[in-house]
């Protein structure tokens, strides 16, 4: 595998130039005094170094070795322990954590860039860190002062890890059916009992304790999803001096044998009357989870394109080096027996497509992170509310569209290698296997599409959608005299128009056909993603165009935008046609006729 | 994993009803006296039994165990040896082999159905059989009478296996660069020396000998692809009494660790002055390979959709059984805590798409096999020539479109399972890994697309394409009063028109832009595949419609055709737009700017 190089120039282009981080952070009440650009920039630099030099070299061997489960304990692959220690000492798990409990308080727009690099280096390793950050986020938002004081500093420092325990064997997407029980002990704590499956990092030997956030039902809870509460359950008891003691009746049943992310232990967890504490209100566990879900879903999207970035870097290096055949425009490397395969148009097609999607994803994830920051750090209620609405609308797209395109990209990156892409040696096949999970966990991409189409679009009659449409319209209007990108504005406007029209179509169809939302959902999310990426590329082109003559970095951005508009955006036309074919043909068989 | 059930009813529908095998075979000089429908039907029945009961149960464990390489020898997973023995004794490797050398002489249209079942059961296992059949095909077509008499009967009986040795470390797609040498010994034999990689079944312990077909260069051969000859090189020497003796200086360097098809040994082969015999003419090795390539490429396409069929069967069983959430149209299973997930429109979308592609592929592979049979068995020169032209045109589509859609299908089949699709237990992730190779080997799908767009379409100014277009036009014309399918004819005609128009566009563009062919190739193949499948579905609907009221089997066919036309065929619109965007944006960066 080619060495991973953190794409810092691209990251800075997006964060600083396209989305003007400095201006934003200076304008927000919660960041203007606490975030300075010099620190942010040093963090990017350091993240680039540590991910490339410390973590990226572990990913191949981690995949080969996988996790081990013996005597009830999960051990991670060789090398992970030391790297995790070094990494944790850098305070990375607390990068965006609450400063009141020793977090670093950095904004998500910066955190998103760091996460990209971490996941490019190794998704499996990154999961241990990011699950901990995610659990800490939920604790910070909903737990009592006492729990926060006790657990957050140790989690931010990586001394203790976090895990999220939602799924049960019979209950995945449909969490209303969970059976885990929590019985009050009378002292403010609860006895938690139940079995959870697919628990990422549910156990490991990276740290001294695992802090589980467990969904369970109180004795007289209402049935269904309105009767679920959230509990903090440490694997090992912690005394008043924060000393980690005996096991808290939290044990590992087994670990899964999976297609990929093999260095991430996926555990069956058994809670047998484990002592836990309520996080948030009784029966409002799902709502408490939602706080962190927007962050987690964005993170999973970032996992996808981060792996795709790595696949792209490998594919470019291979395509520049591997010689095979001759260029159709004439011999390119007469001194060699053949030309490097990067001369072939079809290899270009793959590389350009990979590049267009991956950089589009980086822009889009930063765009969504920016709204997360505004909703968290603004003190202007209107601005905050608008940002929250945009986060709600964009999160399912960020999760599903970024990961769907990431799989496409990793498959293309494997294809560039021909037969060499199928053998393990080059690492490209691992990236396909690792990326595949991102389309499945944290709510499958089908579930994301239902969330977008149903809850985020149809349920409010398209109001949230209008926020996006008018933002793009404002951009088009503002740039209408910008000769450098005017050729992109017309197709951008047409694609938004197509999306608006389709939105209306589904809203109307849903009034009479209960299957309309589900039938349209996945293709609608695809269409929305395409249009959103077109908008991203137009914004990138806008910033790059004035500097394109002087600096080829910017010239390449403009050319990649042109490629996206010419070769990829046309997909939107067919998606509309498919959606408008409606639900009937999809639902025409009985369940038994399949 | 659900048990594999050979879809015999579907297979018979395609072979007997849609493509009227009986009528065809009765009309061809080479089959009318030797192939009877009763035998053919018994073969199907038996193939269904043996693949489902003997082979399918091996695939999971074969994947877990993989092949072993020790002391220079490759051993297959436990269970494969016994199964292979039983299977070979049935004469399956010689099913379509030449009866003069103990083959069964069955047509490819039947062979294609048997191959589907074999590959659904286990691609890895099937490869050992089909590589042998493929090598035998090349020997039968080009080798001397002496070689044929000596080797074919043992290969048809499975006593000896076959392998194709083309690729070298520096020479894959670009075979002109191979370095393997063959020096005449003066006795009609040659000393073959060189290293070959990615040799499927290059060594194994299933049979007593491996018969390698090796591409190598004679001492004063012209450079490039016009200087390549084909040699038969047995791993072990065979004396005049056909007794297998000492090693013929053919050794295994190593086996590859791969993403999938782990039970198929992929070998590095070393030939160190191994004794071999010329197959076909000197320097015409590539042409000799072409004979079998159309068969092999169709076989790889069949591998793809066969795996997709298995994934579909598993996904249907899971979707009917797994309960999660409630139907949007109201509770479907009030006696259960939730409805089976097959009620959800998005699950329907996945299953219908899988079904439409897989059955479309079965029809298309049979359609191509039919032309292979006509070109082989007809004694009418015009009919033969037409069939050869159709085979040439359709082969790259059969290989690439069937395998591309097969990966999509296997990914969908994995997605239906949610998290359970990602763990190894259910087998869905293995099907994704196994299928992925079909897009890569036997010429990557990008290479297939170049072959279609360049050699098969542009090079003859669209003449071969016209054969297809006029066949479809004739069908549309003939059915124009058929009320049962008239609603499909208009979109079918429109899609052929779109394809014709795009064909013309590329032919013209290629006159001035040497990159035009490569830039259009993959999307053009996609478009052609879509249109060809639309034609297949229209033909299926035509046969099914009159029986739809009386028998739900046929009703489901008509409904699936409607789904394909409504929800899938619209993709063609966008493909045209992308192709017509041309090569410029794709080629706008320098090689170093990536």
PDB file of C-alpha atoms in Angstrom, chain A residues 64 167-175 177 197-198 256-262 266 312 316 320 322-326 328-329 337-338 342-346 348-349 351-352 355 407 410-412 414-415 418-425 429 432-437 439-440 444-447 450 498 513-523 552 555-556 559-560 562-563 566-568 570-575 577-583 585-594, chain B residues 64 167-175 177 197-198 256-262 266 312 316 320 322-326 328-329 337-338 342-346 348-349 351-352 355 407 410-412 414-415 418-425 429 432-437 439-440 444-447 450 498 513-523 552 555-556 559-560 562-563 566-568 570-575 577-583 585-594:
ATOM      1  CA  UNK A  64      -4.688  -9.595   9.165  1.00  0.00           C
ATOM      2  CA  UNK A 167     -29.042  -3.244  19.388  1.00  0.00           C
ATOM      3  CA  UNK A 168     -30.405  -6.570  20.619  1.00  0.00           C
ATOM      4  CA  UNK A 169     -30.643  -9.780  18.616  1.00  0.00           C
ATOM      5  CA  UNK A 170     -34.269  -9.233  17.689  1.00  0.00           C
ATOM      6  CA  UNK A 171     -34.186  -5.461  17.751  1.00  0.00           C
ATOM      7  CA  UNK A 172     -32.051  -3.378  15.407  1.00  0.00           C
ATOM      8  CA  UNK A 173     -33.748  -0.654  13.399  1.00  0.00           C
ATOM      9  CA  UNK A 174     -36.853  -1.186  15.507  1.00  0.00           C
ATOM     10  CA  UNK A 175     -35.514  -0.204  18.933  1.00  0.00           C
ATOM     11  CA  UNK A 177     -38.712  -3.901  20.802  1.00  0.00           C
ATOM     12  CA  UNK A 197     -25.207  -7.268  20.124  1.00  0.00           C
ATOM     13  CA  UNK A 198     -23.011  -5.536  17.541  1.00  0.00           C
ATOM     14  CA  UNK A 256     -18.296 -11.278  15.615  1.00  0.00           C
ATOM     15  CA  UNK A 257     -16.366 -12.517  12.598  1.00  0.00           C
ATOM     16  CA  UNK A 258     -16.892  -9.822  10.066  1.00  0.00           C
ATOM     17  CA  UNK A 259     -16.241  -8.809   6.479  1.00  0.00           C
ATOM     18  CA  UNK A 260     -14.007  -5.932   7.558  1.00  0.00           C
ATOM     19  CA  UNK A 261     -13.002  -3.534  10.368  1.00  0.00           C
ATOM     20  CA  UNK A 262     -11.495  -6.671  11.823  1.00  0.00           C
ATOM     21  CA  UNK A 266     -17.672  -6.128  17.736  1.00  0.00           C
ATOM     22  CA  UNK A 312      -7.682   7.298  -4.148  1.00  0.00           C
ATOM     23  CA  UNK A 316      -3.152   7.409  -8.172  1.00  0.00           C
ATOM     24  CA  UNK A 320       1.256   6.607 -12.296  1.00  0.00           C
ATOM     25  CA  UNK A 322       2.075   0.602 -13.442  1.00  0.00           C
ATOM     26  CA  UNK A 323       2.819   0.413 -17.166  1.00  0.00           C
ATOM     27  CA  UNK A 324       0.440  -1.389 -19.523  1.00  0.00           C
ATOM     28  CA  UNK A 325      -0.590  -0.529 -23.076  1.00  0.00           C
ATOM     29  CA  UNK A 326      -0.137   2.782 -24.841  1.00  0.00           C
ATOM     30  CA  UNK A 328      -4.646   6.454 -27.426  1.00  0.00           C
ATOM     31  CA  UNK A 329      -3.191   9.890 -28.188  1.00  0.00           C
ATOM     32  CA  UNK A 337       7.924  -0.824 -22.670  1.00  0.00           C
ATOM     33  CA  UNK A 338       4.458   0.654 -22.123  1.00  0.00           C
ATOM     34  CA  UNK A 342      -2.969   6.818 -16.028  1.00  0.00           C
ATOM     35  CA  UNK A 343      -2.868   7.696 -19.762  1.00  0.00           C
ATOM     36  CA  UNK A 344      -5.973   5.612 -20.458  1.00  0.00           C
ATOM     37  CA  UNK A 345      -9.261   7.536 -20.526  1.00  0.00           C
ATOM     38  CA  UNK A 346     -11.077   4.858 -18.560  1.00  0.00           C
ATOM     39  CA  UNK A 348      -8.915   8.785 -15.827  1.00  0.00           C
ATOM     40  CA  UNK A 349     -12.652   8.316 -15.550  1.00  0.00           C
ATOM     41  CA  UNK A 351      -9.640   8.621 -10.841  1.00  0.00           C
ATOM     42  CA  UNK A 352     -11.599  11.775 -11.679  1.00  0.00           C
ATOM     43  CA  UNK A 355     -11.542  12.669  -6.772  1.00  0.00           C
ATOM     44  CA  UNK A 407     -18.068   2.366  -1.489  1.00  0.00           C
ATOM     45  CA  UNK A 410     -13.221   2.226  -3.015  1.00  0.00           C
ATOM     46  CA  UNK A 411     -14.489  -0.240  -5.620  1.00  0.00           C
ATOM     47  CA  UNK A 412     -13.138   2.013  -8.380  1.00  0.00           C
ATOM     48  CA  UNK A 414      -9.669  -1.469  -6.380  1.00  0.00           C
ATOM     49  CA  UNK A 415     -10.562  -1.739 -10.067  1.00  0.00           C
ATOM     50  CA  UNK A 418      -6.852  -4.960 -11.843  1.00  0.00           C
ATOM     51  CA  UNK A 419      -6.018  -8.364 -10.365  1.00  0.00           C
ATOM     52  CA  UNK A 420      -3.645  -6.736  -7.909  1.00  0.00           C
ATOM     53  CA  UNK A 421      -6.637  -4.998  -6.355  1.00  0.00           C
ATOM     54  CA  UNK A 422      -8.172  -8.326  -5.416  1.00  0.00           C
ATOM     55  CA  UNK A 423      -5.212  -9.652  -3.457  1.00  0.00           C
ATOM     56  CA  UNK A 424      -4.629  -8.467   0.060  1.00  0.00           C
ATOM     57  CA  UNK A 425      -1.093  -7.243  -0.467  1.00  0.00           C
ATOM     58  CA  UNK A 429      -9.617  -4.773  -1.033  1.00  0.00           C
ATOM     59  CA  UNK A 432     -13.714  -1.967   0.279  1.00  0.00           C
ATOM     60  CA  UNK A 433     -14.406  -4.365   3.142  1.00  0.00           C
ATOM     61  CA  UNK A 434     -13.882  -1.728   5.829  1.00  0.00           C
ATOM     62  CA  UNK A 435     -15.989   0.884   4.065  1.00  0.00           C
ATOM     63  CA  UNK A 436     -18.906  -1.466   3.516  1.00  0.00           C
ATOM     64  CA  UNK A 437     -19.924  -1.297   7.190  1.00  0.00           C
ATOM     65  CA  UNK A 439     -23.492   1.912   4.825  1.00  0.00           C
ATOM     66  CA  UNK A 440     -24.939  -0.406   7.426  1.00  0.00           C
ATOM     67  CA  UNK A 444     -28.658   1.592   7.454  1.00  0.00           C
ATOM     68  CA  UNK A 445     -28.588   3.903   4.484  1.00  0.00           C
ATOM     69  CA  UNK A 446     -32.126   2.827   3.674  1.00  0.00           C
ATOM     70  CA  UNK A 447     -33.179   3.992   7.140  1.00  0.00           C
ATOM     71  CA  UNK A 450     -36.570   7.091   5.127  1.00  0.00           C
ATOM     72  CA  UNK A 498     -35.480  19.053 -10.526  1.00  0.00           C
ATOM     73  CA  UNK A 513     -50.182   6.423  -0.992  1.00  0.00           C
ATOM     74  CA  UNK A 514     -48.638   5.284   2.307  1.00  0.00           C
ATOM     75  CA  UNK A 515     -45.891   3.501   0.357  1.00  0.00           C
ATOM     76  CA  UNK A 516     -44.839   6.627  -1.524  1.00  0.00           C
ATOM     77  CA  UNK A 517     -42.242   7.759   1.002  1.00  0.00           C
ATOM     78  CA  UNK A 518     -40.503   4.406   1.241  1.00  0.00           C
ATOM     79  CA  UNK A 519     -40.640   3.853  -2.497  1.00  0.00           C
ATOM     80  CA  UNK A 520     -38.975   7.177  -3.257  1.00  0.00           C
ATOM     81  CA  UNK A 521     -36.607   7.383  -0.297  1.00  0.00           C
ATOM     82  CA  UNK A 522     -33.308   5.931  -1.509  1.00  0.00           C
ATOM     83  CA  UNK A 523     -33.388   7.503  -4.943  1.00  0.00           C
ATOM     84  CA  UNK A 552      -2.411  24.893 -10.508  1.00  0.00           C
ATOM     85  CA  UNK A 555      -6.894  25.215 -11.528  1.00  0.00           C
ATOM     86  CA  UNK A 556      -7.330  21.532 -10.711  1.00  0.00           C
ATOM     87  CA  UNK A 559     -11.384  21.368 -13.652  1.00  0.00           C
ATOM     88  CA  UNK A 560     -12.656  18.796 -11.197  1.00  0.00           C
ATOM     89  CA  UNK A 562     -16.276  20.917 -14.485  1.00  0.00           C
ATOM     90  CA  UNK A 563     -15.878  17.138 -14.551  1.00  0.00           C
ATOM     91  CA  UNK A 566     -20.345  17.251 -17.039  1.00  0.00           C
ATOM     92  CA  UNK A 567     -20.109  13.574 -16.200  1.00  0.00           C
ATOM     93  CA  UNK A 568     -21.701  12.972 -12.789  1.00  0.00           C
ATOM     94  CA  UNK A 570     -26.488  14.071 -15.241  1.00  0.00           C
ATOM     95  CA  UNK A 571     -27.397  11.106 -13.045  1.00  0.00           C
ATOM     96  CA  UNK A 572     -29.991  13.383 -11.489  1.00  0.00           C
ATOM     97  CA  UNK A 573     -32.186  13.208 -14.581  1.00  0.00           C
ATOM     98  CA  UNK A 574     -32.726   9.455 -14.339  1.00  0.00           C
ATOM     99  CA  UNK A 575     -33.274   9.508 -10.607  1.00  0.00           C
ATOM    100  CA  UNK A 577     -37.722   9.512 -13.684  1.00  0.00           C
ATOM    101  CA  UNK A 578     -37.336   6.487 -11.422  1.00  0.00           C
ATOM    102  CA  UNK A 579     -38.891   8.252  -8.445  1.00  0.00           C
ATOM    103  CA  UNK A 580     -41.813   9.486 -10.506  1.00  0.00           C
ATOM    104  CA  UNK A 581     -42.548   5.941 -11.614  1.00  0.00           C
ATOM    105  CA  UNK A 582     -44.048   5.672  -8.119  1.00  0.00           C
ATOM    106  CA  UNK A 583     -44.544   2.769  -5.759  1.00  0.00           C
ATOM    107  CA  UNK A 585     -44.505  -1.620  -9.642  1.00  0.00           C
ATOM    108  CA  UNK A 586     -42.323  -1.968  -6.555  1.00  0.00           C
ATOM    109  CA  UNK A 587     -45.204  -3.271  -4.431  1.00  0.00           C
ATOM    110  CA  UNK A 588     -46.933  -5.396  -7.046  1.00  0.00           C
ATOM    111  CA  UNK A 589     -45.945  -8.832  -5.724  1.00  0.00           C
ATOM    112  CA  UNK A 590     -47.202 -10.489  -2.589  1.00  0.00           C
ATOM    113  CA  UNK A 591     -44.572 -11.342   0.009  1.00  0.00           C
ATOM    114  CA  UNK A 592     -44.799 -15.001  -0.967  1.00  0.00           C
ATOM    115  CA  UNK A 593     -44.287 -14.376  -4.671  1.00  0.00           C
ATOM    116  CA  UNK A 594     -40.610 -13.505  -4.249  1.00  0.00           C
TER     117      UNK A 594
ATOM    118  CA  UNK B  64     -13.262 -20.145   6.101  1.00  0.00           C
ATOM    119  CA  UNK B 167      -0.597 -13.191 -16.928  1.00  0.00           C
ATOM    120  CA  UNK B 168       2.931 -12.325 -15.798  1.00  0.00           C
ATOM    121  CA  UNK B 169       3.862  -9.898 -13.026  1.00  0.00           C
ATOM    122  CA  UNK B 170       4.488  -7.013 -15.434  1.00  0.00           C
ATOM    123  CA  UNK B 171       2.013  -8.109 -18.070  1.00  0.00           C
ATOM    124  CA  UNK B 172      -1.717  -8.382 -17.474  1.00  0.00           C
ATOM    125  CA  UNK B 173      -4.031  -6.548 -19.842  1.00  0.00           C
ATOM    126  CA  UNK B 174      -1.036  -5.885 -22.091  1.00  0.00           C
ATOM    127  CA  UNK B 175      -0.100  -9.460 -23.005  1.00  0.00           C
ATOM    128  CA  UNK B 177       4.843  -7.733 -22.966  1.00  0.00           C
ATOM    129  CA  UNK B 197       0.853 -15.173 -11.878  1.00  0.00           C
ATOM    130  CA  UNK B 198      -2.832 -15.212 -10.920  1.00  0.00           C
ATOM    131  CA  UNK B 256      -2.302 -15.405  -3.263  1.00  0.00           C
ATOM    132  CA  UNK B 257      -4.216 -14.209  -0.231  1.00  0.00           C
ATOM    133  CA  UNK B 258      -7.345 -12.755  -1.698  1.00  0.00           C
ATOM    134  CA  UNK B 259     -10.528 -10.893  -0.896  1.00  0.00           C
ATOM    135  CA  UNK B 260     -12.662 -13.871  -1.860  1.00  0.00           C
ATOM    136  CA  UNK B 261     -12.901 -17.137  -3.827  1.00  0.00           C
ATOM    137  CA  UNK B 262     -10.582 -18.358  -1.100  1.00  0.00           C
ATOM    138  CA  UNK B 266      -4.590 -18.679  -7.230  1.00  0.00           C
ATOM    139  CA  UNK B 312     -31.346 -13.112  -3.689  1.00  0.00           C
ATOM    140  CA  UNK B 316     -35.884 -13.222   0.342  1.00  0.00           C
ATOM    141  CA  UNK B 320     -39.827 -12.936   4.985  1.00  0.00           C
ATOM    142  CA  UNK B 322     -37.000 -11.083  10.137  1.00  0.00           C
ATOM    143  CA  UNK B 323     -39.527  -8.868  11.898  1.00  0.00           C
ATOM    144  CA  UNK B 324     -38.812  -5.182  12.427  1.00  0.00           C
ATOM    145  CA  UNK B 325     -41.167  -2.200  12.276  1.00  0.00           C
ATOM    146  CA  UNK B 326     -44.627  -2.092  10.765  1.00  0.00           C
ATOM    147  CA  UNK B 328     -46.734   1.732   6.113  1.00  0.00           C
ATOM    148  CA  UNK B 329     -50.055   0.432   4.822  1.00  0.00           C
ATOM    149  CA  UNK B 337     -44.375  -7.948  17.710  1.00  0.00           C
ATOM    150  CA  UNK B 338     -43.503  -6.480  14.313  1.00  0.00           C
ATOM    151  CA  UNK B 342     -40.522  -7.575   3.339  1.00  0.00           C
ATOM    152  CA  UNK B 343     -43.483  -5.219   3.956  1.00  0.00           C
ATOM    153  CA  UNK B 344     -41.220  -2.159   3.701  1.00  0.00           C
ATOM    154  CA  UNK B 345     -41.123  -0.474   0.291  1.00  0.00           C
ATOM    155  CA  UNK B 346     -37.370   0.016   0.461  1.00  0.00           C
ATOM    156  CA  UNK B 348     -39.138  -4.366  -1.848  1.00  0.00           C
ATOM    157  CA  UNK B 349     -37.062  -2.001  -3.951  1.00  0.00           C
ATOM    158  CA  UNK B 351     -35.581  -7.402  -3.747  1.00  0.00           C
ATOM    159  CA  UNK B 352     -37.327  -6.354  -6.969  1.00  0.00           C
ATOM    160  CA  UNK B 355     -34.855 -10.118  -9.103  1.00  0.00           C
ATOM    161  CA  UNK B 407     -22.044  -6.940  -7.507  1.00  0.00           C
ATOM    162  CA  UNK B 410     -24.973  -8.983  -3.894  1.00  0.00           C
ATOM    163  CA  UNK B 411     -24.468  -5.658  -2.119  1.00  0.00           C
ATOM    164  CA  UNK B 412     -28.239  -5.160  -2.024  1.00  0.00           C
ATOM    165  CA  UNK B 414     -26.191  -7.923   2.027  1.00  0.00           C
ATOM    166  CA  UNK B 415     -27.954  -4.647   2.809  1.00  0.00           C
ATOM    167  CA  UNK B 418     -28.539  -4.950   7.971  1.00  0.00           C
ATOM    168  CA  UNK B 419     -25.768  -5.662  10.466  1.00  0.00           C
ATOM    169  CA  UNK B 420     -26.286  -9.377  10.033  1.00  0.00           C
ATOM    170  CA  UNK B 421     -25.167  -8.990   6.433  1.00  0.00           C
ATOM    171  CA  UNK B 422     -21.763  -7.796   7.554  1.00  0.00           C
ATOM    172  CA  UNK B 423     -20.927 -10.773   9.729  1.00  0.00           C
ATOM    173  CA  UNK B 424     -19.739 -13.981   8.164  1.00  0.00           C
ATOM    174  CA  UNK B 425     -22.377 -16.218   9.673  1.00  0.00           C
ATOM    175  CA  UNK B 429     -20.699 -10.918   2.750  1.00  0.00           C
ATOM    176  CA  UNK B 432     -19.965  -9.914  -2.232  1.00  0.00           C
ATOM    177  CA  UNK B 433     -16.302 -10.880  -1.865  1.00  0.00           C
ATOM    178  CA  UNK B 434     -16.552 -13.819  -4.247  1.00  0.00           C
ATOM    179  CA  UNK B 435     -18.464 -11.876  -6.883  1.00  0.00           C
ATOM    180  CA  UNK B 436     -16.040  -8.966  -6.862  1.00  0.00           C
ATOM    181  CA  UNK B 437     -13.409 -10.970  -8.777  1.00  0.00           C
ATOM    182  CA  UNK B 439     -15.471  -7.796 -12.561  1.00  0.00           C
ATOM    183  CA  UNK B 440     -11.708  -8.096 -12.632  1.00  0.00           C
ATOM    184  CA  UNK B 444     -11.404  -6.233 -16.382  1.00  0.00           C
ATOM    185  CA  UNK B 445     -14.806  -4.757 -17.066  1.00  0.00           C
ATOM    186  CA  UNK B 446     -13.090  -1.590 -18.272  1.00  0.00           C
ATOM    187  CA  UNK B 447     -11.232  -3.679 -20.832  1.00  0.00           C
ATOM    188  CA  UNK B 450     -13.062  -0.843 -24.557  1.00  0.00           C
ATOM    189  CA  UNK B 498     -31.133   6.481 -27.503  1.00  0.00           C
ATOM    190  CA  UNK B 513     -10.677  12.561 -30.705  1.00  0.00           C
ATOM    191  CA  UNK B 514      -8.527   9.506 -29.981  1.00  0.00           C
ATOM    192  CA  UNK B 515      -9.755   9.563 -26.364  1.00  0.00           C
ATOM    193  CA  UNK B 516     -13.424   9.405 -27.346  1.00  0.00           C
ATOM    194  CA  UNK B 517     -13.683   5.617 -27.314  1.00  0.00           C
ATOM    195  CA  UNK B 518     -12.076   5.191 -23.904  1.00  0.00           C
ATOM    196  CA  UNK B 519     -14.014   8.083 -22.428  1.00  0.00           C
ATOM    197  CA  UNK B 520     -17.369   6.661 -23.507  1.00  0.00           C
ATOM    198  CA  UNK B 521     -16.656   2.960 -23.099  1.00  0.00           C
ATOM    199  CA  UNK B 522     -17.878   2.053 -19.611  1.00  0.00           C
ATOM    200  CA  UNK B 523     -21.023   4.148 -19.701  1.00  0.00           C
ATOM    201  CA  UNK B 552     -49.041 -16.619 -10.921  1.00  0.00           C
ATOM    202  CA  UNK B 555     -47.979 -13.042 -13.634  1.00  0.00           C
ATOM    203  CA  UNK B 556     -44.882 -12.379 -11.542  1.00  0.00           C
ATOM    204  CA  UNK B 559     -44.897  -7.606 -13.063  1.00  0.00           C
ATOM    205  CA  UNK B 560     -41.140  -7.852 -12.794  1.00  0.00           C
ATOM    206  CA  UNK B 562     -43.040  -3.707 -15.542  1.00  0.00           C
ATOM    207  CA  UNK B 563     -40.791  -2.926 -12.586  1.00  0.00           C
ATOM    208  CA  UNK B 566     -40.537   1.720 -14.683  1.00  0.00           C
ATOM    209  CA  UNK B 567     -37.706   1.945 -12.190  1.00  0.00           C
ATOM    210  CA  UNK B 568     -34.498   0.711 -13.811  1.00  0.00           C
ATOM    211  CA  UNK B 570     -34.715   5.286 -16.850  1.00  0.00           C
ATOM    212  CA  UNK B 571     -31.010   5.080 -15.985  1.00  0.00           C
ATOM    213  CA  UNK B 572     -30.411   5.073 -19.719  1.00  0.00           C
ATOM    214  CA  UNK B 573     -31.294   8.749 -20.003  1.00  0.00           C
ATOM    215  CA  UNK B 574     -28.467   9.900 -17.736  1.00  0.00           C
ATOM    216  CA  UNK B 575     -25.927   7.581 -19.289  1.00  0.00           C
ATOM    217  CA  UNK B 577     -25.968  12.678 -21.131  1.00  0.00           C
ATOM    218  CA  UNK B 578     -22.741  11.601 -19.431  1.00  0.00           C
ATOM    219  CA  UNK B 579     -21.358  10.032 -22.604  1.00  0.00           C
ATOM    220  CA  UNK B 580     -22.203  13.077 -24.664  1.00  0.00           C
ATOM    221  CA  UNK B 581     -20.287  15.277 -22.263  1.00  0.00           C
ATOM    222  CA  UNK B 582     -17.287  13.833 -24.101  1.00  0.00           C
ATOM    223  CA  UNK B 583     -13.706  13.236 -23.098  1.00  0.00           C
ATOM    224  CA  UNK B 585     -13.302  17.125 -18.734  1.00  0.00           C
ATOM    225  CA  UNK B 586     -12.057  13.602 -18.082  1.00  0.00           C
ATOM    226  CA  UNK B 587      -8.663  14.278 -19.615  1.00  0.00           C
ATOM    227  CA  UNK B 588      -8.177  17.831 -18.375  1.00  0.00           C
ATOM    228  CA  UNK B 589      -5.545  17.139 -15.724  1.00  0.00           C
ATOM    229  CA  UNK B 590      -1.949  16.162 -16.310  1.00  0.00           C
ATOM    230  CA  UNK B 591      -0.897  12.816 -14.873  1.00  0.00           C
ATOM    231  CA  UNK B 592       0.991  14.615 -12.113  1.00  0.00           C
ATOM    232  CA  UNK B 593      -1.964  16.761 -11.083  1.00  0.00           C
ATOM    233  CA  UNK B 594      -3.832  13.845  -9.505  1.00  0.00           C
TER     234      UNK B 594
END
